[in-house]
mmCIF file of C-alpha atoms and ligand atoms in Angstrom:
data_model
loop_
_atom_site.group_PDB
_atom_site.id
_atom_site.type_symbol
_atom_site.label_atom_id
_atom_site.label_comp_id
_atom_site.label_asym_id
_atom_site.label_seq_id
_atom_site.Cartn_x
_atom_site.Cartn_y
_atom_site.Cartn_z
ATOM 1 C CA MET Q 1 -77.073 79.234 23.240
ATOM 2 C CA LYS Q 2 -77.843 81.898 20.650
ATOM 3 C CA THR Q 3 -77.948 80.393 17.160
ATOM 4 C CA VAL Q 4 -76.632 82.571 14.327
ATOM 5 C CA ILE Q 5 -78.408 82.175 10.964
ATOM 6 C CA ILE Q 6 -76.207 82.784 7.915
ATOM 7 C CA SER Q 7 -77.809 83.213 4.513
ATOM 8 C CA ASP Q 8 -74.942 84.975 2.731
ATOM 9 C CA ILE Q 9 -72.422 82.396 1.562
ATOM 10 C CA ASN Q 10 -69.747 85.086 1.666
ATOM 11 C CA HIS Q 11 -69.968 84.753 5.436
ATOM 12 C CA LEU Q 12 -69.100 81.041 5.552
ATOM 13 C CA ASN Q 13 -65.812 81.935 7.259
ATOM 14 C CA ILE Q 14 -67.860 82.617 10.433
ATOM 15 C CA ALA Q 15 -69.176 79.037 10.276
ATOM 16 C CA ALA Q 16 -65.713 77.591 9.565
ATOM 17 C CA ASP Q 17 -64.385 79.464 12.577
ATOM 18 C CA VAL Q 18 -67.087 77.862 14.746
ATOM 19 C CA ILE Q 19 -66.103 74.398 13.451
ATOM 20 C CA GLN Q 20 -62.421 75.014 14.216
ATOM 21 C CA LYS Q 21 -63.312 76.095 17.760
ATOM 22 C CA GLY Q 22 -65.251 72.833 18.277
ATOM 23 C CA GLY Q 23 -68.796 74.136 17.679
ATOM 24 C CA LEU Q 24 -71.795 72.911 15.669
ATOM 25 C CA VAL Q 25 -72.912 74.174 12.245
ATOM 26 C CA ALA Q 26 -76.019 73.044 10.339
ATOM 27 C CA ALA Q 27 -75.385 73.277 6.594
ATOM 28 C CA PRO Q 28 -77.191 72.412 3.352
ATOM 29 C CA THR Q 29 -76.177 69.389 1.310
ATOM 30 C CA GLU Q 30 -77.775 68.051 -1.872
ATOM 31 C CA THR Q 31 -79.451 65.224 0.112
ATOM 32 C CA VAL Q 32 -80.738 66.853 3.318
ATOM 33 C CA TYR Q 33 -79.343 69.446 5.764
ATOM 34 C CA GLY Q 34 -76.435 68.150 7.865
ATOM 35 C CA LEU Q 35 -75.400 68.933 11.453
ATOM 36 C CA CYS Q 36 -71.632 69.361 11.172
ATOM 37 C CA ALA Q 37 -68.708 69.221 13.587
ATOM 38 C CA ASN Q 38 -64.974 68.572 13.276
ATOM 39 C CA ALA Q 39 -64.880 64.782 12.785
ATOM 40 C CA LEU Q 40 -61.452 64.588 14.426
ATOM 41 C CA ASN Q 41 -62.548 66.280 17.673
ATOM 42 C CA PRO Q 42 -64.286 63.726 19.969
ATOM 43 C CA ALA Q 43 -65.898 66.385 22.202
ATOM 44 C CA SER Q 44 -67.411 68.165 19.180
ATOM 45 C CA VAL Q 45 -68.722 64.879 17.810
ATOM 46 C CA ARG Q 46 -70.326 64.078 21.169
ATOM 47 C CA SER Q 47 -72.153 67.401 21.064
ATOM 48 C CA ILE Q 48 -73.784 66.378 17.734
ATOM 49 C CA PHE Q 49 -75.398 63.390 19.481
ATOM 50 C CA LYS Q 50 -76.554 65.634 22.334
ATOM 51 C CA ALA Q 51 -78.108 68.311 20.080
ATOM 52 C CA LYS Q 52 -80.039 65.701 18.063
ATOM 53 C CA GLY Q 53 -80.873 63.322 20.901
ATOM 54 C CA ARG Q 54 -79.251 60.640 18.728
ATOM 55 C CA PRO Q 55 -78.465 57.201 20.215
ATOM 56 C CA SER Q 56 -74.677 56.993 20.638
ATOM 57 C CA ASP Q 57 -74.471 53.557 18.954
ATOM 58 C CA ASN Q 58 -75.491 55.109 15.615
ATOM 59 C CA PRO Q 59 -72.299 56.087 13.735
ATOM 60 C CA LEU Q 60 -71.893 59.284 11.720
ATOM 61 C CA ILE Q 61 -70.920 59.903 8.112
ATOM 62 C CA VAL Q 62 -67.676 61.843 7.602
ATOM 63 C CA HIS Q 63 -67.855 64.459 4.836
ATOM 64 C CA ILE Q 64 -64.801 65.466 2.822
ATOM 65 C CA ALA Q 65 -64.333 68.123 0.129
ATOM 66 C CA ASP Q 66 -61.566 66.454 -1.805
ATOM 67 C CA GLN Q 67 -60.564 62.841 -2.402
ATOM 68 C CA SER Q 68 -57.119 63.634 -0.971
ATOM 69 C CA MET Q 69 -58.741 63.944 2.495
ATOM 70 C CA LEU Q 70 -59.673 60.249 2.329
ATOM 71 C CA SER Q 71 -56.304 58.526 2.701
ATOM 72 C CA ASN Q 72 -55.750 59.646 6.334
ATOM 73 C CA LEU Q 73 -59.166 58.355 7.405
ATOM 74 C CA VAL Q 74 -59.088 54.797 6.011
ATOM 75 C CA THR Q 75 -56.634 51.891 5.940
ATOM 76 C CA SER Q 76 -57.027 50.956 2.273
ATOM 77 C CA ILE Q 77 -59.006 51.847 -0.856
ATOM 78 C CA SER Q 78 -60.005 49.110 -3.310
ATOM 79 C CA ASP Q 79 -60.072 49.539 -7.109
ATOM 80 C CA GLU Q 80 -63.861 49.157 -6.996
ATOM 81 C CA ALA Q 81 -64.107 51.979 -4.463
ATOM 82 C CA LEU Q 82 -61.891 54.153 -6.668
ATOM 83 C CA LEU Q 83 -64.172 53.479 -9.632
ATOM 84 C CA LEU Q 84 -67.263 54.372 -7.596
ATOM 85 C CA MET Q 85 -65.686 57.604 -6.380
ATOM 86 C CA LYS Q 86 -64.702 58.539 -9.917
ATOM 87 C CA THR Q 87 -68.238 57.883 -11.147
ATOM 88 C CA PHE Q 88 -70.444 59.182 -8.331
ATOM 89 C CA TRP Q 89 -68.407 61.686 -6.296
ATOM 90 C CA PRO Q 90 -69.192 64.416 -5.606
ATOM 91 C CA GLY Q 91 -72.721 63.181 -4.894
ATOM 92 C CA PRO Q 92 -75.122 61.249 -2.666
ATOM 93 C CA LEU Q 93 -73.044 58.065 -2.239
ATOM 94 C CA THR Q 94 -71.502 57.131 1.136
ATOM 95 C CA LEU Q 95 -68.821 54.428 1.140
ATOM 96 C CA ILE Q 96 -67.855 52.330 4.173
ATOM 97 C CA PHE Q 97 -64.122 51.647 4.603
ATOM 98 C CA LYS Q 98 -61.932 50.177 7.347
ATOM 99 C CA ALA Q 99 -61.225 53.154 9.622
ATOM 100 C CA SER Q 100 -57.725 54.443 10.385
ATOM 101 C CA SER Q 101 -56.691 55.141 13.987
ATOM 102 C CA LEU Q 102 -57.216 58.870 13.321
ATOM 103 C CA VAL Q 103 -61.014 58.468 13.354
ATOM 104 C CA PRO Q 104 -62.458 58.890 16.876
ATOM 105 C CA LYS Q 105 -64.659 56.078 18.225
ATOM 106 C CA GLU Q 106 -67.398 58.684 18.768
ATOM 107 C CA VAL Q 107 -67.726 58.904 14.959
ATOM 108 C CA THR Q 108 -67.762 55.157 14.275
ATOM 109 C CA ALA Q 109 -69.746 54.222 17.408
ATOM 110 C CA GLY Q 110 -66.917 51.833 18.200
ATOM 111 C CA LEU Q 111 -67.022 49.986 14.848
ATOM 112 C CA ASP Q 112 -63.753 49.350 12.982
ATOM 113 C CA THR Q 113 -65.254 50.945 9.862
ATOM 114 C CA VAL Q 114 -65.991 54.530 8.837
ATOM 115 C CA ALA Q 115 -68.584 55.986 6.442
ATOM 116 C CA ILE Q 116 -67.273 58.657 4.035
ATOM 117 C CA ARG Q 117 -69.038 60.954 1.563
ATOM 118 C CA LEU Q 118 -67.980 63.745 -0.771
ATOM 119 C CA PRO Q 119 -71.103 65.918 -1.173
ATOM 120 C CA SER Q 120 -71.757 67.985 -4.296
ATOM 121 C CA HIS Q 121 -73.420 70.970 -2.619
ATOM 122 C CA PRO Q 122 -71.130 74.002 -3.121
ATOM 123 C CA VAL Q 123 -71.910 75.463 0.318
ATOM 124 C CA MET Q 124 -71.025 72.216 2.100
ATOM 125 C CA GLN Q 125 -67.877 71.846 -0.008
ATOM 126 C CA LYS Q 126 -66.801 75.387 0.809
ATOM 127 C CA LEU Q 127 -67.520 74.899 4.515
ATOM 128 C CA ILE Q 128 -65.292 71.799 4.614
ATOM 129 C CA ASP Q 129 -62.583 73.627 2.635
ATOM 130 C CA LEU Q 130 -62.580 76.671 4.908
ATOM 131 C CA SER Q 131 -62.678 74.505 8.053
ATOM 132 C CA GLY Q 132 -59.735 72.461 6.790
ATOM 133 C CA VAL Q 133 -60.985 69.295 8.522
ATOM 134 C CA PRO Q 134 -63.385 66.467 7.617
ATOM 135 C CA LEU Q 135 -66.894 67.081 8.996
ATOM 136 C CA ALA Q 136 -68.961 64.477 10.823
ATOM 137 C CA ALA Q 137 -72.574 65.201 9.898
ATOM 138 C CA PRO Q 138 -75.859 63.366 10.409
ATOM 139 C CA SER Q 139 -79.120 64.929 9.262
ATOM 140 C CA ALA Q 140 -79.840 68.222 11.081
ATOM 141 C CA ASN Q 141 -83.097 67.161 12.741
ATOM 142 C CA THR Q 142 -84.197 65.963 16.147
ATOM 143 C CA SER Q 143 -83.557 62.220 16.097
ATOM 144 C CA GLY Q 144 -86.586 60.287 14.837
ATOM 145 C CA LYS Q 145 -88.219 63.188 12.935
ATOM 146 C CA PRO Q 146 -88.289 63.527 9.129
ATOM 147 C CA SER Q 147 -84.950 64.881 7.890
ATOM 148 C CA PRO Q 148 -84.876 68.629 7.120
ATOM 149 C CA THR Q 149 -84.629 69.674 3.482
ATOM 150 C CA ASN Q 150 -84.622 73.427 4.140
ATOM 151 C CA ALA Q 151 -83.229 75.799 6.786
ATOM 152 C CA GLN Q 152 -86.648 76.596 8.286
ATOM 153 C CA ARG Q 153 -87.072 72.963 9.377
ATOM 154 C CA VAL Q 154 -83.570 72.957 10.897
ATOM 155 C CA ILE Q 155 -84.446 76.101 12.851
ATOM 156 C CA GLU Q 156 -87.622 74.397 14.172
ATOM 157 C CA ASP Q 157 -85.596 71.454 15.516
ATOM 158 C CA LEU Q 158 -82.225 72.926 16.478
ATOM 159 C CA ASP Q 159 -82.554 76.661 17.216
ATOM 160 C CA GLY Q 160 -80.720 77.308 20.486
ATOM 161 C CA LYS Q 161 -78.913 73.940 20.293
ATOM 162 C CA VAL Q 162 -76.327 74.718 17.590
ATOM 163 C CA ASP Q 163 -73.984 77.669 17.009
ATOM 164 C CA VAL Q 164 -74.778 78.371 13.346
ATOM 165 C CA ILE Q 165 -77.442 77.422 10.793
ATOM 166 C CA ILE Q 166 -76.578 78.141 7.157
ATOM 167 C CA ASP Q 167 -79.588 78.800 4.909
ATOM 168 C CA GLY Q 168 -78.785 77.468 1.432
ATOM 169 C CA GLY Q 169 -82.309 76.931 0.087
ATOM 170 C CA SER Q 170 -83.978 73.570 -0.490
ATOM 171 C CA SER Q 171 -82.010 70.324 -0.901
ATOM 172 C CA SER Q 172 -82.335 69.015 -4.451
ATOM 173 C CA VAL Q 173 -82.225 65.226 -3.837
ATOM 174 C CA GLY Q 174 -84.331 65.220 -0.664
ATOM 175 C CA VAL Q 175 -83.518 61.720 0.630
ATOM 176 C CA GLU Q 176 -80.247 60.807 2.325
ATOM 177 C CA SER Q 177 -77.231 59.295 0.615
ATOM 178 C CA THR Q 178 -76.956 55.672 -0.416
ATOM 179 C CA VAL Q 179 -74.750 53.836 2.117
ATOM 180 C CA LEU Q 180 -72.598 51.188 0.426
ATOM 181 C CA ASP Q 181 -70.405 48.822 2.441
ATOM 182 C CA MET Q 182 -67.098 48.284 0.621
ATOM 183 C CA THR Q 183 -65.515 46.160 3.366
ATOM 184 C CA SER Q 184 -67.119 42.826 2.425
ATOM 185 C CA ASP Q 185 -66.293 40.697 -0.660
ATOM 186 C CA VAL Q 186 -69.266 42.097 -2.574
ATOM 187 C CA PRO Q 187 -70.472 45.703 -2.061
ATOM 188 C CA VAL Q 188 -73.670 45.788 0.034
ATOM 189 C CA ILE Q 189 -76.281 48.566 0.010
ATOM 190 C CA LEU Q 190 -76.988 49.230 3.697
ATOM 191 C CA ARG Q 191 -79.298 52.161 3.002
ATOM 192 C CA PRO Q 192 -80.942 53.011 -0.349
ATOM 193 C CA GLY Q 193 -80.583 56.658 -1.378
ATOM 194 C CA GLY Q 194 -79.792 59.188 -4.059
ATOM 195 C CA ILE Q 195 -77.502 56.861 -6.027
ATOM 196 C CA THR Q 196 -79.812 54.035 -7.051
ATOM 197 C CA TYR Q 197 -79.272 50.276 -7.254
ATOM 198 C CA GLU Q 198 -79.585 50.562 -11.044
ATOM 199 C CA MET Q 199 -76.853 53.235 -11.187
ATOM 200 C CA LEU Q 200 -74.521 51.112 -9.049
ATOM 201 C CA ARG Q 201 -75.219 48.020 -11.147
ATOM 202 C CA ALA Q 202 -74.141 49.915 -14.265
ATOM 203 C CA VAL Q 203 -70.655 50.239 -12.739
ATOM 204 C CA LEU Q 204 -70.248 47.201 -10.454
ATOM 205 C CA LYS Q 205 -70.340 43.531 -11.494
ATOM 206 C CA THR Q 206 -72.315 42.654 -8.382
ATOM 207 C CA VAL Q 207 -74.030 44.607 -5.641
ATOM 208 C CA ILE Q 208 -76.264 43.209 -2.916
ATOM 209 C CA ILE Q 209 -79.096 44.936 -1.053
ATOM 210 C CA ASP Q 210 -78.927 44.222 2.704
ATOM 211 C CA ARG Q 211 -81.881 41.995 3.601
ATOM 212 C CA ALA Q 212 -82.693 44.213 6.568
ATOM 213 C CA ILE Q 213 -83.765 46.972 4.139
ATOM 214 C CA SER Q 214 -86.455 44.990 2.405
ATOM 215 C CA HIS Q 215 -87.851 43.177 5.464
ATOM 216 C CA THR Q 216 -89.513 44.221 8.668
ATOM 217 C CA LEU Q 217 -86.827 44.091 11.312
ATOM 218 C CA SER Q 218 -86.678 41.336 13.884
ATOM 219 C CA ALA Q 219 -84.100 40.112 16.370
ATOM 220 C CA ASP Q 220 -82.566 37.712 13.834
ATOM 221 C CA LEU Q 221 -82.400 40.350 11.126
ATOM 222 C CA LEU Q 222 -80.433 43.267 12.525
ATOM 223 C CA PRO Q 223 -79.321 45.829 9.948
ATOM 224 C CA LYS Q 224 -75.605 46.358 9.342
ATOM 225 C CA ALA Q 225 -76.060 50.136 9.270
ATOM 226 C CA PRO Q 226 -76.778 50.617 12.973
ATOM 227 C CA GLY Q 227 -79.000 53.647 12.321
ATOM 228 C CA MET Q 228 -81.465 51.636 10.253
ATOM 229 C CA LYS Q 229 -82.944 49.919 13.304
ATOM 230 C CA TYR Q 230 -84.362 53.067 14.913
ATOM 231 C CA THR Q 231 -87.763 54.652 14.398
ATOM 232 C CA HIS Q 232 -87.120 57.234 11.781
ATOM 233 C CA TYR Q 233 -88.602 59.928 9.603
ATOM 234 C CA ALA Q 234 -91.811 59.892 11.633
ATOM 235 C CA PRO Q 235 -94.124 62.897 11.846
ATOM 236 C CA ASN Q 236 -96.323 63.205 14.957
ATOM 237 C CA ALA Q 237 -99.227 61.877 12.904
ATOM 238 C CA GLU Q 238 -99.709 58.140 12.530
ATOM 239 C CA VAL Q 239 -98.913 57.137 8.934
ATOM 240 C CA PHE Q 240 -100.462 54.286 6.917
ATOM 241 C CA ILE Q 241 -99.491 53.309 3.367
ATOM 242 C CA VAL Q 242 -102.319 52.017 1.170
ATOM 243 C CA LYS Q 243 -101.045 49.807 -1.624
ATOM 244 C CA GLY Q 244 -102.618 47.999 -4.594
ATOM 245 C CA HIS Q 245 -104.418 48.675 -7.893
ATOM 246 C CA SER Q 246 -105.150 52.379 -8.171
ATOM 247 C CA GLU Q 247 -108.938 52.129 -8.239
ATOM 248 C CA ALA Q 248 -109.059 49.827 -5.210
ATOM 249 C CA VAL Q 249 -106.656 52.159 -3.388
ATOM 250 C CA MET Q 250 -108.889 55.183 -4.077
ATOM 251 C CA ILE Q 251 -111.957 53.347 -2.740
ATOM 252 C CA LYS Q 252 -110.082 52.079 0.329
ATOM 253 C CA ILE Q 253 -108.656 55.485 1.198
ATOM 254 C CA SER Q 254 -112.113 57.105 0.874
ATOM 255 C CA GLU Q 255 -113.477 54.505 3.328
ATOM 256 C CA LEU Q 256 -110.578 55.061 5.714
ATOM 257 C CA ILE Q 257 -111.101 58.834 5.625
ATOM 258 C CA LYS Q 258 -114.770 58.340 6.613
ATOM 259 C CA LEU Q 259 -113.822 55.921 9.398
ATOM 260 C CA SER Q 260 -111.135 58.184 10.857
ATOM 261 C CA LYS Q 261 -113.373 61.248 10.616
ATOM 262 C CA SER Q 262 -116.099 59.380 12.509
ATOM 263 C CA GLN Q 263 -113.499 58.803 15.253
ATOM 264 C CA GLY Q 264 -112.927 62.558 15.422
ATOM 265 C CA LYS Q 265 -109.472 62.472 13.855
ATOM 266 C CA ALA Q 266 -107.889 65.110 11.609
ATOM 267 C CA VAL Q 267 -107.054 63.188 8.432
ATOM 268 C CA GLY Q 268 -104.251 63.861 5.947
ATOM 269 C CA ILE Q 269 -103.677 62.264 2.549
ATOM 270 C CA LEU Q 270 -100.349 62.048 0.713
ATOM 271 C CA ALA Q 271 -101.185 61.664 -2.975
ATOM 272 C CA THR Q 272 -99.831 62.770 -6.353
ATOM 273 C CA ASP Q 273 -100.578 65.714 -8.669
ATOM 274 C CA GLU Q 274 -102.828 63.392 -10.679
ATOM 275 C CA THR Q 275 -104.796 61.995 -7.708
ATOM 276 C CA SER Q 276 -104.963 64.677 -5.025
ATOM 277 C CA HIS Q 277 -108.253 66.147 -6.330
ATOM 278 C CA LEU Q 278 -109.937 62.760 -5.767
ATOM 279 C CA PHE Q 279 -109.739 62.921 -1.960
ATOM 280 C CA HIS Q 280 -111.703 64.958 0.560
ATOM 281 C CA ALA Q 281 -109.858 65.098 3.862
ATOM 282 C CA ASP Q 282 -108.607 67.792 6.263
ATOM 283 C CA LEU Q 283 -105.333 68.149 4.343
ATOM 284 C CA VAL Q 284 -104.560 66.567 0.963
ATOM 285 C CA LEU Q 285 -100.961 67.048 -0.190
ATOM 286 C CA SER Q 286 -99.299 66.019 -3.424
ATOM 287 C CA ALA Q 287 -95.785 64.601 -3.278
ATOM 288 C CA GLY Q 288 -95.358 65.462 -6.970
ATOM 289 C CA PRO Q 289 -96.202 64.173 -10.449
ATOM 290 C CA GLU Q 290 -96.768 60.412 -10.566
ATOM 291 C CA ALA Q 291 -94.075 59.879 -13.185
ATOM 292 C CA ASP Q 292 -91.350 61.950 -11.516
ATOM 293 C CA LEU Q 293 -89.879 60.047 -8.586
ATOM 294 C CA ASN Q 294 -87.074 62.609 -8.274
ATOM 295 C CA VAL Q 295 -89.599 65.332 -7.465
ATOM 296 C CA ILE Q 296 -91.409 62.995 -5.061
ATOM 297 C CA ALA Q 297 -88.089 62.258 -3.302
ATOM 298 C CA ALA Q 298 -87.304 65.975 -3.040
ATOM 299 C CA ASN Q 299 -90.744 66.704 -1.502
ATOM 300 C CA LEU Q 300 -91.306 63.694 0.773
ATOM 301 C CA PHE Q 301 -89.839 64.875 4.113
ATOM 302 C CA GLU Q 302 -91.227 68.390 3.731
ATOM 303 C CA LYS Q 303 -94.736 67.036 3.077
ATOM 304 C CA LEU Q 304 -94.534 64.778 6.161
ATOM 305 C CA ARG Q 305 -93.667 67.849 8.232
ATOM 306 C CA GLU Q 306 -96.519 69.867 6.687
ATOM 307 C CA PHE Q 307 -98.997 67.346 8.124
ATOM 308 C CA ASP Q 308 -97.602 68.150 11.573
ATOM 309 C CA ASP Q 309 -97.889 71.898 10.923
ATOM 310 C CA ALA Q 310 -101.626 71.306 10.339
ATOM 311 C CA HIS Q 311 -101.976 69.081 13.467
ATOM 312 C CA ILE Q 312 -103.087 66.095 11.414
ATOM 313 C CA ASP Q 313 -103.656 62.928 13.514
ATOM 314 C CA ILE Q 314 -103.568 60.266 10.835
ATOM 315 C CA VAL Q 315 -102.081 60.205 7.316
ATOM 316 C CA TYR Q 316 -102.984 57.774 4.542
ATOM 317 C CA SER Q 317 -100.349 57.714 1.816
ATOM 318 C CA LEU Q 318 -100.262 56.216 -1.623
ATOM 319 C CA ALA Q 319 -97.367 53.834 -2.311
ATOM 320 C CA PHE Q 320 -94.802 54.861 -4.937
ATOM 321 C CA PRO Q 321 -92.992 52.553 -7.388
ATOM 322 C CA LYS Q 322 -89.956 50.844 -5.838
ATOM 323 C CA GLU Q 323 -87.692 51.613 -8.775
ATOM 324 C CA GLY Q 324 -84.802 54.048 -9.134
ATOM 325 C CA ILE Q 325 -84.922 56.610 -6.344
ATOM 326 C CA GLY Q 326 -88.434 55.308 -5.557
ATOM 327 C CA TYR Q 327 -86.714 52.519 -3.640
ATOM 328 C CA ALA Q 328 -85.276 55.095 -1.212
ATOM 329 C CA VAL Q 329 -88.585 56.994 -1.098
ATOM 330 C CA MET Q 330 -90.501 53.853 -0.087
ATOM 331 C CA ASN Q 331 -87.786 52.869 2.427
ATOM 332 C CA ARG Q 332 -88.258 56.236 4.206
ATOM 333 C CA LEU Q 333 -92.055 56.213 3.869
ATOM 334 C CA GLU Q 334 -92.344 52.645 5.224
ATOM 335 C CA LYS Q 335 -90.220 53.627 8.214
ATOM 336 C CA SER Q 336 -92.254 56.769 8.826
ATOM 337 C CA ALA Q 337 -95.312 54.479 8.797
ATOM 338 C CA SER Q 338 -93.612 51.979 11.160
ATOM 339 C CA TYR Q 339 -94.331 49.458 8.366
ATOM 340 C CA HIS Q 340 -98.113 49.920 8.658
ATOM 341 C CA ILE Q 341 -99.041 48.905 5.124
ATOM 342 C CA ILE Q 342 -102.634 48.237 4.064
ATOM 343 C CA GLU Q 343 -102.755 46.031 0.958
ATOM 344 C CA VAL Q 344 -105.951 46.118 -1.113
HETATM 345 P P1 AMP R 1 -77.573 59.858 9.037
HETATM 346 O O1 AMP R 1 -76.287 60.533 9.292
HETATM 347 O O2 AMP R 1 -78.612 60.128 10.066
HETATM 348 O O3 AMP R 1 -78.038 60.101 7.641
HETATM 349 O O4 AMP R 1 -77.260 58.305 9.140
HETATM 350 C C1 AMP R 1 -76.075 57.737 8.643
HETATM 351 C C2 AMP R 1 -76.321 56.281 8.313
HETATM 352 O O5 AMP R 1 -75.085 55.652 7.958
HETATM 353 C C3 AMP R 1 -76.901 55.526 9.498
HETATM 354 O O6 AMP R 1 -77.863 54.592 9.059
HETATM 355 C C4 AMP R 1 -75.659 54.845 10.048
HETATM 356 O O7 AMP R 1 -75.977 53.709 10.810
HETATM 357 C C5 AMP R 1 -74.887 54.516 8.778
HETATM 358 N N1 AMP R 1 -73.445 54.349 9.059
HETATM 359 C C6 AMP R 1 -72.563 55.297 9.435
HETATM 360 N N2 AMP R 1 -71.338 54.766 9.645
HETATM 361 C C7 AMP R 1 -71.439 53.440 9.413
HETATM 362 C C8 AMP R 1 -70.530 52.339 9.471
HETATM 363 N N3 AMP R 1 -69.266 52.499 9.813
HETATM 364 N N4 AMP R 1 -71.003 51.122 9.150
HETATM 365 C C9 AMP R 1 -72.292 50.942 8.779
HETATM 366 N N5 AMP R 1 -73.197 51.936 8.717
HETATM 367 C C10 AMP R 1 -72.795 53.178 9.022
HETATM 368 MG MG1 MG R 2 -80.736 61.047 9.916
#
């Protein structure tokens, strides 16, 4: 199919028309770009899975533009959920509710729950408004690759597979939404993201982090968010995280560069503004200033893709602090490294 690229937001009606006719539209959100279809049309939702090559047992997040769209999609809304929506919506927080019978099983992957988010990006909000329906939308990448944070990366993955791609510049948050399960007694973080544990704790009495997030997955530790079990966010290059005291890390990475070079590999380093000048490899990229985890989050996926652009075989990355949004950054980086972590 011929993909239409829209960069003038005055032309969003073209995209809304495509949604209403059952087609696919990639659109910017504040987290990453989303691949959108009418969430209430099972055939359209199935075509999302096809375009991405996404396993069909991985449910989708439903995006709404106004809290009033929520009541039809869920069976009940707790006071805690209301408080969270008031505090963090619009924004990068996805809440899991019991699904109403209106939500197709294609969206929920057969679960009795549904994930809902109200994004803050004005283009996404306007697209939902003009379409007049909730939009099912996973990240707009080929399944398994780093999520796209700008339209160019969506075009690389999905040109010819979707009807429309809307170019709305770079996503400001850069990692996907926090997924919070509101259907158990205590809210559980199933995926860390833009709304941090600390931010949730400031509002909720208790919040638990799903054990599957902080541990390497095994048969007895299956994640509750089905998508968390798949290989994810991986560039073509093999990624290793080198962790420990900064001086020891520098020495170790320099040794690893020499070793990999002697094996004929193209070596990439993911460092920070403060450290990138210390390394001599085929491509040294900075994820951002050491002290600004928000910038590092916004850059992470794009940097992983830049290593692929340069045909890098192996990437050694620094570890970032697991605090605030750094928790989400390290969750994505550890997955992109298939949990290959070198401790020094
Ligand atoms: P993506 O759309 O690729 O950002 O992924 C959405 C994430 O939300 C995946 O990890 C899904 O498994 C998770 N998710 C979506 N719906 C549900 C649900 N009903 N229950 C638990 N996790 C969900
Ligand atoms: Mg995704």
